PDB file of C-alpha atoms in Angstrom:
ATOM      1  CA  UNK I   1      -7.450 -22.472   5.178  1.00  0.00           C
ATOM      2  CA  UNK I   2      -7.688 -18.866   3.938  1.00  0.00           C
ATOM      3  CA  UNK I   3     -10.064 -16.271   5.355  1.00  0.00           C
ATOM      4  CA  UNK I   4     -13.265 -15.829   3.376  1.00  0.00           C
ATOM      5  CA  UNK I   5     -13.541 -12.250   2.085  1.00  0.00           C
ATOM      6  CA  UNK I   6     -17.026 -10.964   1.287  1.00  0.00           C
ATOM      7  CA  UNK I   7     -17.327  -7.568  -0.393  1.00  0.00           C
ATOM      8  CA  UNK I   8     -20.976  -6.562  -0.425  1.00  0.00           C
ATOM      9  CA  UNK I   9     -22.251  -5.822  -3.898  1.00  0.00           C
ATOM     10  CA  UNK I  10     -25.576  -4.109  -3.335  1.00  0.00           C
ATOM     11  CA  UNK I  11     -26.985  -0.935  -4.915  1.00  0.00           C
ATOM     12  CA  UNK I  12     -28.151   0.527  -1.584  1.00  0.00           C
ATOM     13  CA  UNK I  13     -24.750  -0.019   0.017  1.00  0.00           C
ATOM     14  CA  UNK I  14     -22.976   1.446  -3.013  1.00  0.00           C
ATOM     15  CA  UNK I  15     -25.256   4.481  -2.880  1.00  0.00           C
ATOM     16  CA  UNK I  16     -24.627   5.059   0.804  1.00  0.00           C
ATOM     17  CA  UNK I  17     -20.888   4.488   0.394  1.00  0.00           C
ATOM     18  CA  UNK I  18     -20.811   7.306  -2.155  1.00  0.00           C
ATOM     19  CA  UNK I  19     -22.256   9.571   0.532  1.00  0.00           C
ATOM     20  CA  UNK I  20     -19.699   8.684   3.195  1.00  0.00           C
ATOM     21  CA  UNK I  21     -16.813   8.940   0.720  1.00  0.00           C
ATOM     22  CA  UNK I  22     -17.826  12.475  -0.317  1.00  0.00           C
ATOM     23  CA  UNK I  23     -15.675  14.975   1.599  1.00  0.00           C
ATOM     24  CA  UNK I  24     -18.584  17.449   1.620  1.00  0.00           C
ATOM     25  CA  UNK I  25     -20.830  15.151   3.692  1.00  0.00           C
ATOM     26  CA  UNK I  26     -21.286  16.745   7.129  1.00  0.00           C
ATOM     27  CA  UNK I  27     -20.719  15.006  10.457  1.00  0.00           C
ATOM     28  CA  UNK I  28     -24.390  14.272  11.174  1.00  0.00           C
ATOM     29  CA  UNK I  29     -25.072  12.771   7.740  1.00  0.00           C
ATOM     30  CA  UNK I  30     -21.786  10.847   7.808  1.00  0.00           C
ATOM     31  CA  UNK I  31     -22.528   9.296  11.208  1.00  0.00           C
ATOM     32  CA  UNK I  32     -26.090   8.349  10.279  1.00  0.00           C
ATOM     33  CA  UNK I  33     -25.057   6.816   6.965  1.00  0.00           C
ATOM     34  CA  UNK I  34     -22.218   4.787   8.492  1.00  0.00           C
ATOM     35  CA  UNK I  35     -24.748   3.347  10.946  1.00  0.00           C
ATOM     36  CA  UNK I  36     -27.159   2.531   8.103  1.00  0.00           C
ATOM     37  CA  UNK I  37     -24.419   0.718   6.186  1.00  0.00           C
ATOM     38  CA  UNK I  38     -23.653  -1.258   9.343  1.00  0.00           C
ATOM     39  CA  UNK I  39     -27.269  -2.414   9.432  1.00  0.00           C
ATOM     40  CA  UNK I  40     -27.269  -3.423   5.759  1.00  0.00           C
ATOM     41  CA  UNK I  41     -24.008  -5.367   6.107  1.00  0.00           C
ATOM     42  CA  UNK I  42     -25.496  -7.305   9.019  1.00  0.00           C
ATOM     43  CA  UNK I  43     -27.763  -9.302   6.710  1.00  0.00           C
ATOM     44  CA  UNK I  44     -24.716 -10.746   4.946  1.00  0.00           C
ATOM     45  CA  UNK I  45     -22.701 -11.316   8.136  1.00  0.00           C
ATOM     46  CA  UNK I  46     -25.502 -13.416   9.598  1.00  0.00           C
ATOM     47  CA  UNK I  47     -26.353 -15.404   6.464  1.00  0.00           C
ATOM     48  CA  UNK I  48     -24.747 -18.610   7.786  1.00  0.00           C
ATOM     49  CA  UNK I  49     -25.723 -18.227  11.453  1.00  0.00           C
ATOM     50  CA  UNK I  50     -27.126 -21.466  12.811  1.00  0.00           C
ATOM     51  CA  UNK I  51     -30.594 -21.565  14.355  1.00  0.00           C
ATOM     52  CA  UNK I  52     -32.293 -23.899  16.767  1.00  0.00           C
ATOM     53  CA  UNK I  53     -35.997 -24.918  16.702  1.00  0.00           C
ATOM     54  CA  UNK I  54     -38.365 -23.466  19.280  1.00  0.00           C
ATOM     55  CA  UNK I  55     -42.041 -24.260  19.830  1.00  0.00           C
ATOM     56  CA  UNK I  56     -44.196 -21.149  19.960  1.00  0.00           C
ATOM     57  CA  UNK I  57     -47.896 -20.369  19.791  1.00  0.00           C
ATOM     58  CA  UNK I  58     -49.151 -17.883  17.220  1.00  0.00           C
ATOM     59  CA  UNK I  59     -52.656 -16.385  17.507  1.00  0.00           C
ATOM     60  CA  UNK I  60     -53.729 -19.215  15.194  1.00  0.00           C
ATOM     61  CA  UNK I  61     -51.763 -22.346  16.093  1.00  0.00           C
ATOM     62  CA  UNK I  62     -48.767 -23.956  17.756  1.00  0.00           C
ATOM     63  CA  UNK I  63     -45.741 -24.116  15.447  1.00  0.00           C
ATOM     64  CA  UNK I  64     -42.002 -24.701  15.329  1.00  0.00           C
ATOM     65  CA  UNK I  65     -40.092 -21.483  14.828  1.00  0.00           C
ATOM     66  CA  UNK I  66     -36.346 -20.858  14.812  1.00  0.00           C
ATOM     67  CA  UNK I  67     -34.061 -18.634  16.855  1.00  0.00           C
ATOM     68  CA  UNK I  68     -30.334 -17.975  16.783  1.00  0.00           C
ATOM     69  CA  UNK I  69     -28.358 -20.846  18.267  1.00  0.00           C
ATOM     70  CA  UNK I  70     -25.496 -18.760  19.688  1.00  0.00           C
ATOM     71  CA  UNK I  71     -25.507 -15.387  21.387  1.00  0.00           C
ATOM     72  CA  UNK I  72     -23.883 -12.526  19.481  1.00  0.00           C
ATOM     73  CA  UNK I  73     -21.363 -10.017  20.808  1.00  0.00           C
ATOM     74  CA  UNK I  74     -20.442  -6.847  18.918  1.00  0.00           C
ATOM     75  CA  UNK I  75     -16.915  -5.615  19.688  1.00  0.00           C
ATOM     76  CA  UNK I  76     -16.037  -2.234  18.166  1.00  0.00           C
ATOM     77  CA  UNK I  77     -12.428  -1.108  18.103  1.00  0.00           C
ATOM     78  CA  UNK I  78     -12.487   2.355  19.668  1.00  0.00           C
ATOM     79  CA  UNK I  79     -13.207   4.878  18.565  1.00  0.00           C
ATOM     80  CA  UNK I  80     -14.190   4.592  14.894  1.00  0.00           C
ATOM     81  CA  UNK I  81     -15.821   1.192  15.394  1.00  0.00           C
ATOM     82  CA  UNK I  82     -18.539   2.836  17.485  1.00  0.00           C
ATOM     83  CA  UNK I  83     -20.008   4.363  14.336  1.00  0.00           C
ATOM     84  CA  UNK I  84     -21.270   1.017  13.038  1.00  0.00           C
ATOM     85  CA  UNK I  85     -22.488  -0.473  16.316  1.00  0.00           C
ATOM     86  CA  UNK I  86     -25.990   1.027  16.467  1.00  0.00           C
ATOM     87  CA  UNK I  87     -26.814  -0.107  12.932  1.00  0.00           C
ATOM     88  CA  UNK I  88     -25.760  -3.689  13.680  1.00  0.00           C
ATOM     89  CA  UNK I  89     -27.414  -3.662  17.111  1.00  0.00           C
ATOM     90  CA  UNK I  90     -30.719  -2.474  15.629  1.00  0.00           C
ATOM     91  CA  UNK I  91     -30.804  -5.659  13.544  1.00  0.00           C
ATOM     92  CA  UNK I  92     -29.601  -7.941  16.393  1.00  0.00           C
ATOM     93  CA  UNK I  93     -31.060  -6.206  19.471  1.00  0.00           C
ATOM     94  CA  UNK I  94     -30.262  -9.132  21.771  1.00  0.00           C
ATOM     95  CA  UNK I  95     -26.539  -8.829  21.015  1.00  0.00           C
ATOM     96  CA  UNK I  96     -24.262  -7.745  23.818  1.00  0.00           C
ATOM     97  CA  UNK I  97     -21.533  -5.161  23.240  1.00  0.00           C
ATOM     98  CA  UNK I  98     -17.875  -5.308  24.295  1.00  0.00           C
ATOM     99  CA  UNK I  99     -15.148  -2.750  23.631  1.00  0.00           C
ATOM    100  CA  UNK I 100     -11.465  -2.739  22.733  1.00  0.00           C
ATOM    101  CA  UNK I 101      -9.490   0.493  22.894  1.00  0.00           C
ATOM    102  CA  UNK I 102      -6.165   0.601  21.036  1.00  0.00           C
ATOM    103  CA  UNK I 103      -3.426   3.172  20.527  1.00  0.00           C
ATOM    104  CA  UNK I 104      -0.281   3.081  18.408  1.00  0.00           C
ATOM    105  CA  UNK I 105       3.059   2.978  20.237  1.00  0.00           C
ATOM    106  CA  UNK I 106       5.088   5.924  18.910  1.00  0.00           C
ATOM    107  CA  UNK I 107       8.382   4.005  18.995  1.00  0.00           C
ATOM    108  CA  UNK I 108       7.389   0.559  17.715  1.00  0.00           C
ATOM    109  CA  UNK I 109       4.315   1.735  15.743  1.00  0.00           C
ATOM    110  CA  UNK I 110       2.584  -1.411  17.003  1.00  0.00           C
ATOM    111  CA  UNK I 111      -0.930  -1.293  18.515  1.00  0.00           C
ATOM    112  CA  UNK I 112      -1.337  -1.452  22.291  1.00  0.00           C
ATOM    113  CA  UNK I 113      -4.536  -1.960  24.274  1.00  0.00           C
ATOM    114  CA  UNK I 114      -5.579   0.736  26.740  1.00  0.00           C
ATOM    115  CA  UNK I 115      -9.076  -0.640  27.396  1.00  0.00           C
ATOM    116  CA  UNK I 116     -10.950  -3.911  27.044  1.00  0.00           C
ATOM    117  CA  UNK I 117     -14.295  -4.944  28.475  1.00  0.00           C
ATOM    118  CA  UNK I 118     -16.335  -7.967  27.414  1.00  0.00           C
ATOM    119  CA  UNK I 119     -19.585  -9.652  28.493  1.00  0.00           C
ATOM    120  CA  UNK I 120     -19.164 -12.918  30.394  1.00  0.00           C
ATOM    121  CA  UNK I 121     -20.856 -14.862  27.594  1.00  0.00           C
ATOM    122  CA  UNK I 122     -18.273 -13.897  24.976  1.00  0.00           C
ATOM    123  CA  UNK I 123     -16.454 -17.258  24.914  1.00  0.00           C
ATOM    124  CA  UNK I 124     -19.493 -19.094  23.562  1.00  0.00           C
ATOM    125  CA  UNK I 125     -20.700 -16.288  21.291  1.00  0.00           C
ATOM    126  CA  UNK I 126     -20.357 -15.288  17.673  1.00  0.00           C
ATOM    127  CA  UNK I 127     -18.172 -12.180  17.923  1.00  0.00           C
ATOM    128  CA  UNK I 128     -18.282  -9.366  15.360  1.00  0.00           C
ATOM    129  CA  UNK I 129     -15.116  -7.253  15.449  1.00  0.00           C
ATOM    130  CA  UNK I 130     -16.140  -3.872  14.068  1.00  0.00           C
ATOM    131  CA  UNK I 131     -13.691  -1.338  12.646  1.00  0.00           C
ATOM    132  CA  UNK I 132     -14.649   0.729   9.580  1.00  0.00           C
ATOM    133  CA  UNK I 133     -11.225   0.871   7.926  1.00  0.00           C
ATOM    134  CA  UNK I 134      -9.121  -2.234   7.255  1.00  0.00           C
ATOM    135  CA  UNK I 135      -5.906  -0.402   6.320  1.00  0.00           C
ATOM    136  CA  UNK I 136      -2.667  -2.049   7.468  1.00  0.00           C
ATOM    137  CA  UNK I 137      -4.660  -4.659   9.374  1.00  0.00           C
ATOM    138  CA  UNK I 138      -2.481  -4.239  12.466  1.00  0.00           C
ATOM    139  CA  UNK I 139      -5.197  -3.012  14.822  1.00  0.00           C
ATOM    140  CA  UNK I 140      -7.752  -5.570  13.680  1.00  0.00           C
ATOM    141  CA  UNK I 141      -5.237  -8.405  13.996  1.00  0.00           C
ATOM    142  CA  UNK I 142      -4.238  -7.295  17.503  1.00  0.00           C
ATOM    143  CA  UNK I 143      -7.885  -7.013  18.595  1.00  0.00           C
ATOM    144  CA  UNK I 144      -8.545 -10.526  17.329  1.00  0.00           C
ATOM    145  CA  UNK I 145      -5.478 -11.749  19.259  1.00  0.00           C
ATOM    146  CA  UNK I 146      -7.063 -10.316  22.417  1.00  0.00           C
ATOM    147  CA  UNK I 147     -10.362 -12.062  21.736  1.00  0.00           C
ATOM    148  CA  UNK I 148      -8.714 -15.407  21.038  1.00  0.00           C
ATOM    149  CA  UNK I 149      -6.902 -15.136  24.371  1.00  0.00           C
ATOM    150  CA  UNK I 150     -10.373 -14.847  25.921  1.00  0.00           C
ATOM    151  CA  UNK I 151     -11.194 -18.215  24.338  1.00  0.00           C
ATOM    152  CA  UNK I 152     -13.424 -16.923  21.540  1.00  0.00           C
ATOM    153  CA  UNK I 153     -13.616 -19.356  18.603  1.00  0.00           C
ATOM    154  CA  UNK I 154     -16.131 -17.768  16.191  1.00  0.00           C
ATOM    155  CA  UNK I 155     -14.885 -14.312  15.135  1.00  0.00           C
ATOM    156  CA  UNK I 156     -15.858 -12.226  12.094  1.00  0.00           C
ATOM    157  CA  UNK I 157     -14.343  -8.918  11.023  1.00  0.00           C
ATOM    158  CA  UNK I 158     -16.802  -6.253   9.860  1.00  0.00           C
ATOM    159  CA  UNK I 159     -15.695  -3.047   8.114  1.00  0.00           C
ATOM    160  CA  UNK I 160     -16.654  -0.417   5.584  1.00  0.00           C
ATOM    161  CA  UNK I 161     -13.553  -0.132   3.407  1.00  0.00           C
ATOM    162  CA  UNK I 162     -10.578  -2.461   3.058  1.00  0.00           C
ATOM    163  CA  UNK I 163      -7.487  -2.654   0.883  1.00  0.00           C
ATOM    164  CA  UNK I 164      -5.299  -5.569  -0.264  1.00  0.00           C
ATOM    165  CA  UNK I 165      -2.623  -4.875   2.369  1.00  0.00           C
ATOM    166  CA  UNK I 166      -5.084  -5.127   5.266  1.00  0.00           C
ATOM    167  CA  UNK I 167      -6.759  -8.227   3.902  1.00  0.00           C
ATOM    168  CA  UNK I 168      -3.418  -9.967   3.408  1.00  0.00           C
ATOM    169  CA  UNK I 169      -2.387  -9.161   6.988  1.00  0.00           C
ATOM    170  CA  UNK I 170      -5.603 -10.568   8.459  1.00  0.00           C
ATOM    171  CA  UNK I 171      -5.482 -13.642   6.253  1.00  0.00           C
ATOM    172  CA  UNK I 172      -1.898 -14.283   7.316  1.00  0.00           C
ATOM    173  CA  UNK I 173      -2.462 -13.731  11.044  1.00  0.00           C
ATOM    174  CA  UNK I 174      -6.005 -15.109  11.346  1.00  0.00           C
ATOM    175  CA  UNK I 175      -6.954 -17.351   8.424  1.00  0.00           C
ATOM    176  CA  UNK I 176      -9.970 -18.603  10.390  1.00  0.00           C
ATOM    177  CA  UNK I 177     -11.623 -15.158  10.596  1.00  0.00           C
ATOM    178  CA  UNK I 178     -14.074 -14.220   7.842  1.00  0.00           C
ATOM    179  CA  UNK I 179     -13.867 -10.644   6.509  1.00  0.00           C
ATOM    180  CA  UNK I 180     -16.920  -8.593   5.516  1.00  0.00           C
ATOM    181  CA  UNK I 181     -16.540  -5.229   3.753  1.00  0.00           C
ATOM    182  CA  UNK I 182     -18.790  -2.729   2.014  1.00  0.00           C
ATOM    183  CA  UNK I 183     -15.995  -1.856  -0.420  1.00  0.00           C
ATOM    184  CA  UNK I 184     -12.498  -2.971  -1.415  1.00  0.00           C
ATOM    185  CA  UNK I 185     -10.197  -0.111  -2.443  1.00  0.00           C
ATOM    186  CA  UNK I 186      -6.968   0.132  -4.385  1.00  0.00           C
ATOM    187  CA  UNK I 187      -4.109   0.584  -1.897  1.00  0.00           C
ATOM    188  CA  UNK I 188      -2.561   2.372   1.070  1.00  0.00           C
ATOM    189  CA  UNK I 189      -0.779   5.685   0.607  1.00  0.00           C
ATOM    190  CA  UNK I 190       2.554   6.578   2.222  1.00  0.00           C
ATOM    191  CA  UNK I 191       0.738   7.721   5.381  1.00  0.00           C
ATOM    192  CA  UNK I 192      -1.213   4.500   5.811  1.00  0.00           C
ATOM    193  CA  UNK I 193      -4.556   5.864   4.546  1.00  0.00           C
ATOM    194  CA  UNK I 194      -6.725   3.845   2.181  1.00  0.00           C
ATOM    195  CA  UNK I 195      -6.975   5.284  -1.353  1.00  0.00           C
ATOM    196  CA  UNK I 196      -9.518   6.430  -2.492  1.00  0.00           C
ATOM    197  CA  UNK I 197     -11.003   5.631   0.931  1.00  0.00           C
ATOM    198  CA  UNK I 198     -12.997   8.160   2.908  1.00  0.00           C
ATOM    199  CA  UNK I 199     -10.373   9.855   5.054  1.00  0.00           C
ATOM    200  CA  UNK I 200     -10.099   9.450   8.836  1.00  0.00           C
ATOM    201  CA  UNK I 201     -13.346   7.738   9.790  1.00  0.00           C
ATOM    202  CA  UNK I 202     -13.067   8.565  13.501  1.00  0.00           C
ATOM    203  CA  UNK I 203     -12.537  12.276  12.863  1.00  0.00           C
ATOM    204  CA  UNK I 204     -15.439  12.388  10.416  1.00  0.00           C
ATOM    205  CA  UNK I 205     -17.761  10.496  12.786  1.00  0.00           C
ATOM    206  CA  UNK I 206     -17.111  12.747  15.751  1.00  0.00           C
ATOM    207  CA  UNK I 207     -16.259  16.055  14.098  1.00  0.00           C
ATOM    208  CA  UNK I 208     -12.745  16.229  15.514  1.00  0.00           C
ATOM    209  CA  UNK I 209     -11.043  17.439  12.360  1.00  0.00           C
TER     210      UNK I 209
END
């Protein structure tokens, strides 16, 4: 089985992606727009969520409504993943939020975890791994490894921009994890940045460069 890759093709998302790609977009506008794209992507992520019937009473009558069957946990990869969390959480306000902090080992160049914190319900939840840039795929793959060791079975990767190299890495390491992106770009450059991309998402979100 190969991971399903969904690249959102929507005029509003394309419009907002042009704003975050523009190097002249300031920190405030960049952060707000990234969050808005996160909210728009959420509709596609949740399209196949299962629901369960629930009897409720409207002002007019008793009826059978539907609510999400499984709880949802949003897990951003620090720090850039934080930029998309509010947008997703606004659409799924009952979702809980975990965190994974990663750094790159200077000798091996492999990701290492420096922080991880998850809600107790994560094992039985739908987990959205959030990281705006799917570049080499190393960080996302490592974060998913961590979640699988927690016993999580339903994991989806959510990002803004991906490239073929990152997709291939995730499909190879985690063929059971669906991938959702706002855009699919051409390639990685020699420094591991996505081209044309949008630069360093973390620096642009928090004004650190």
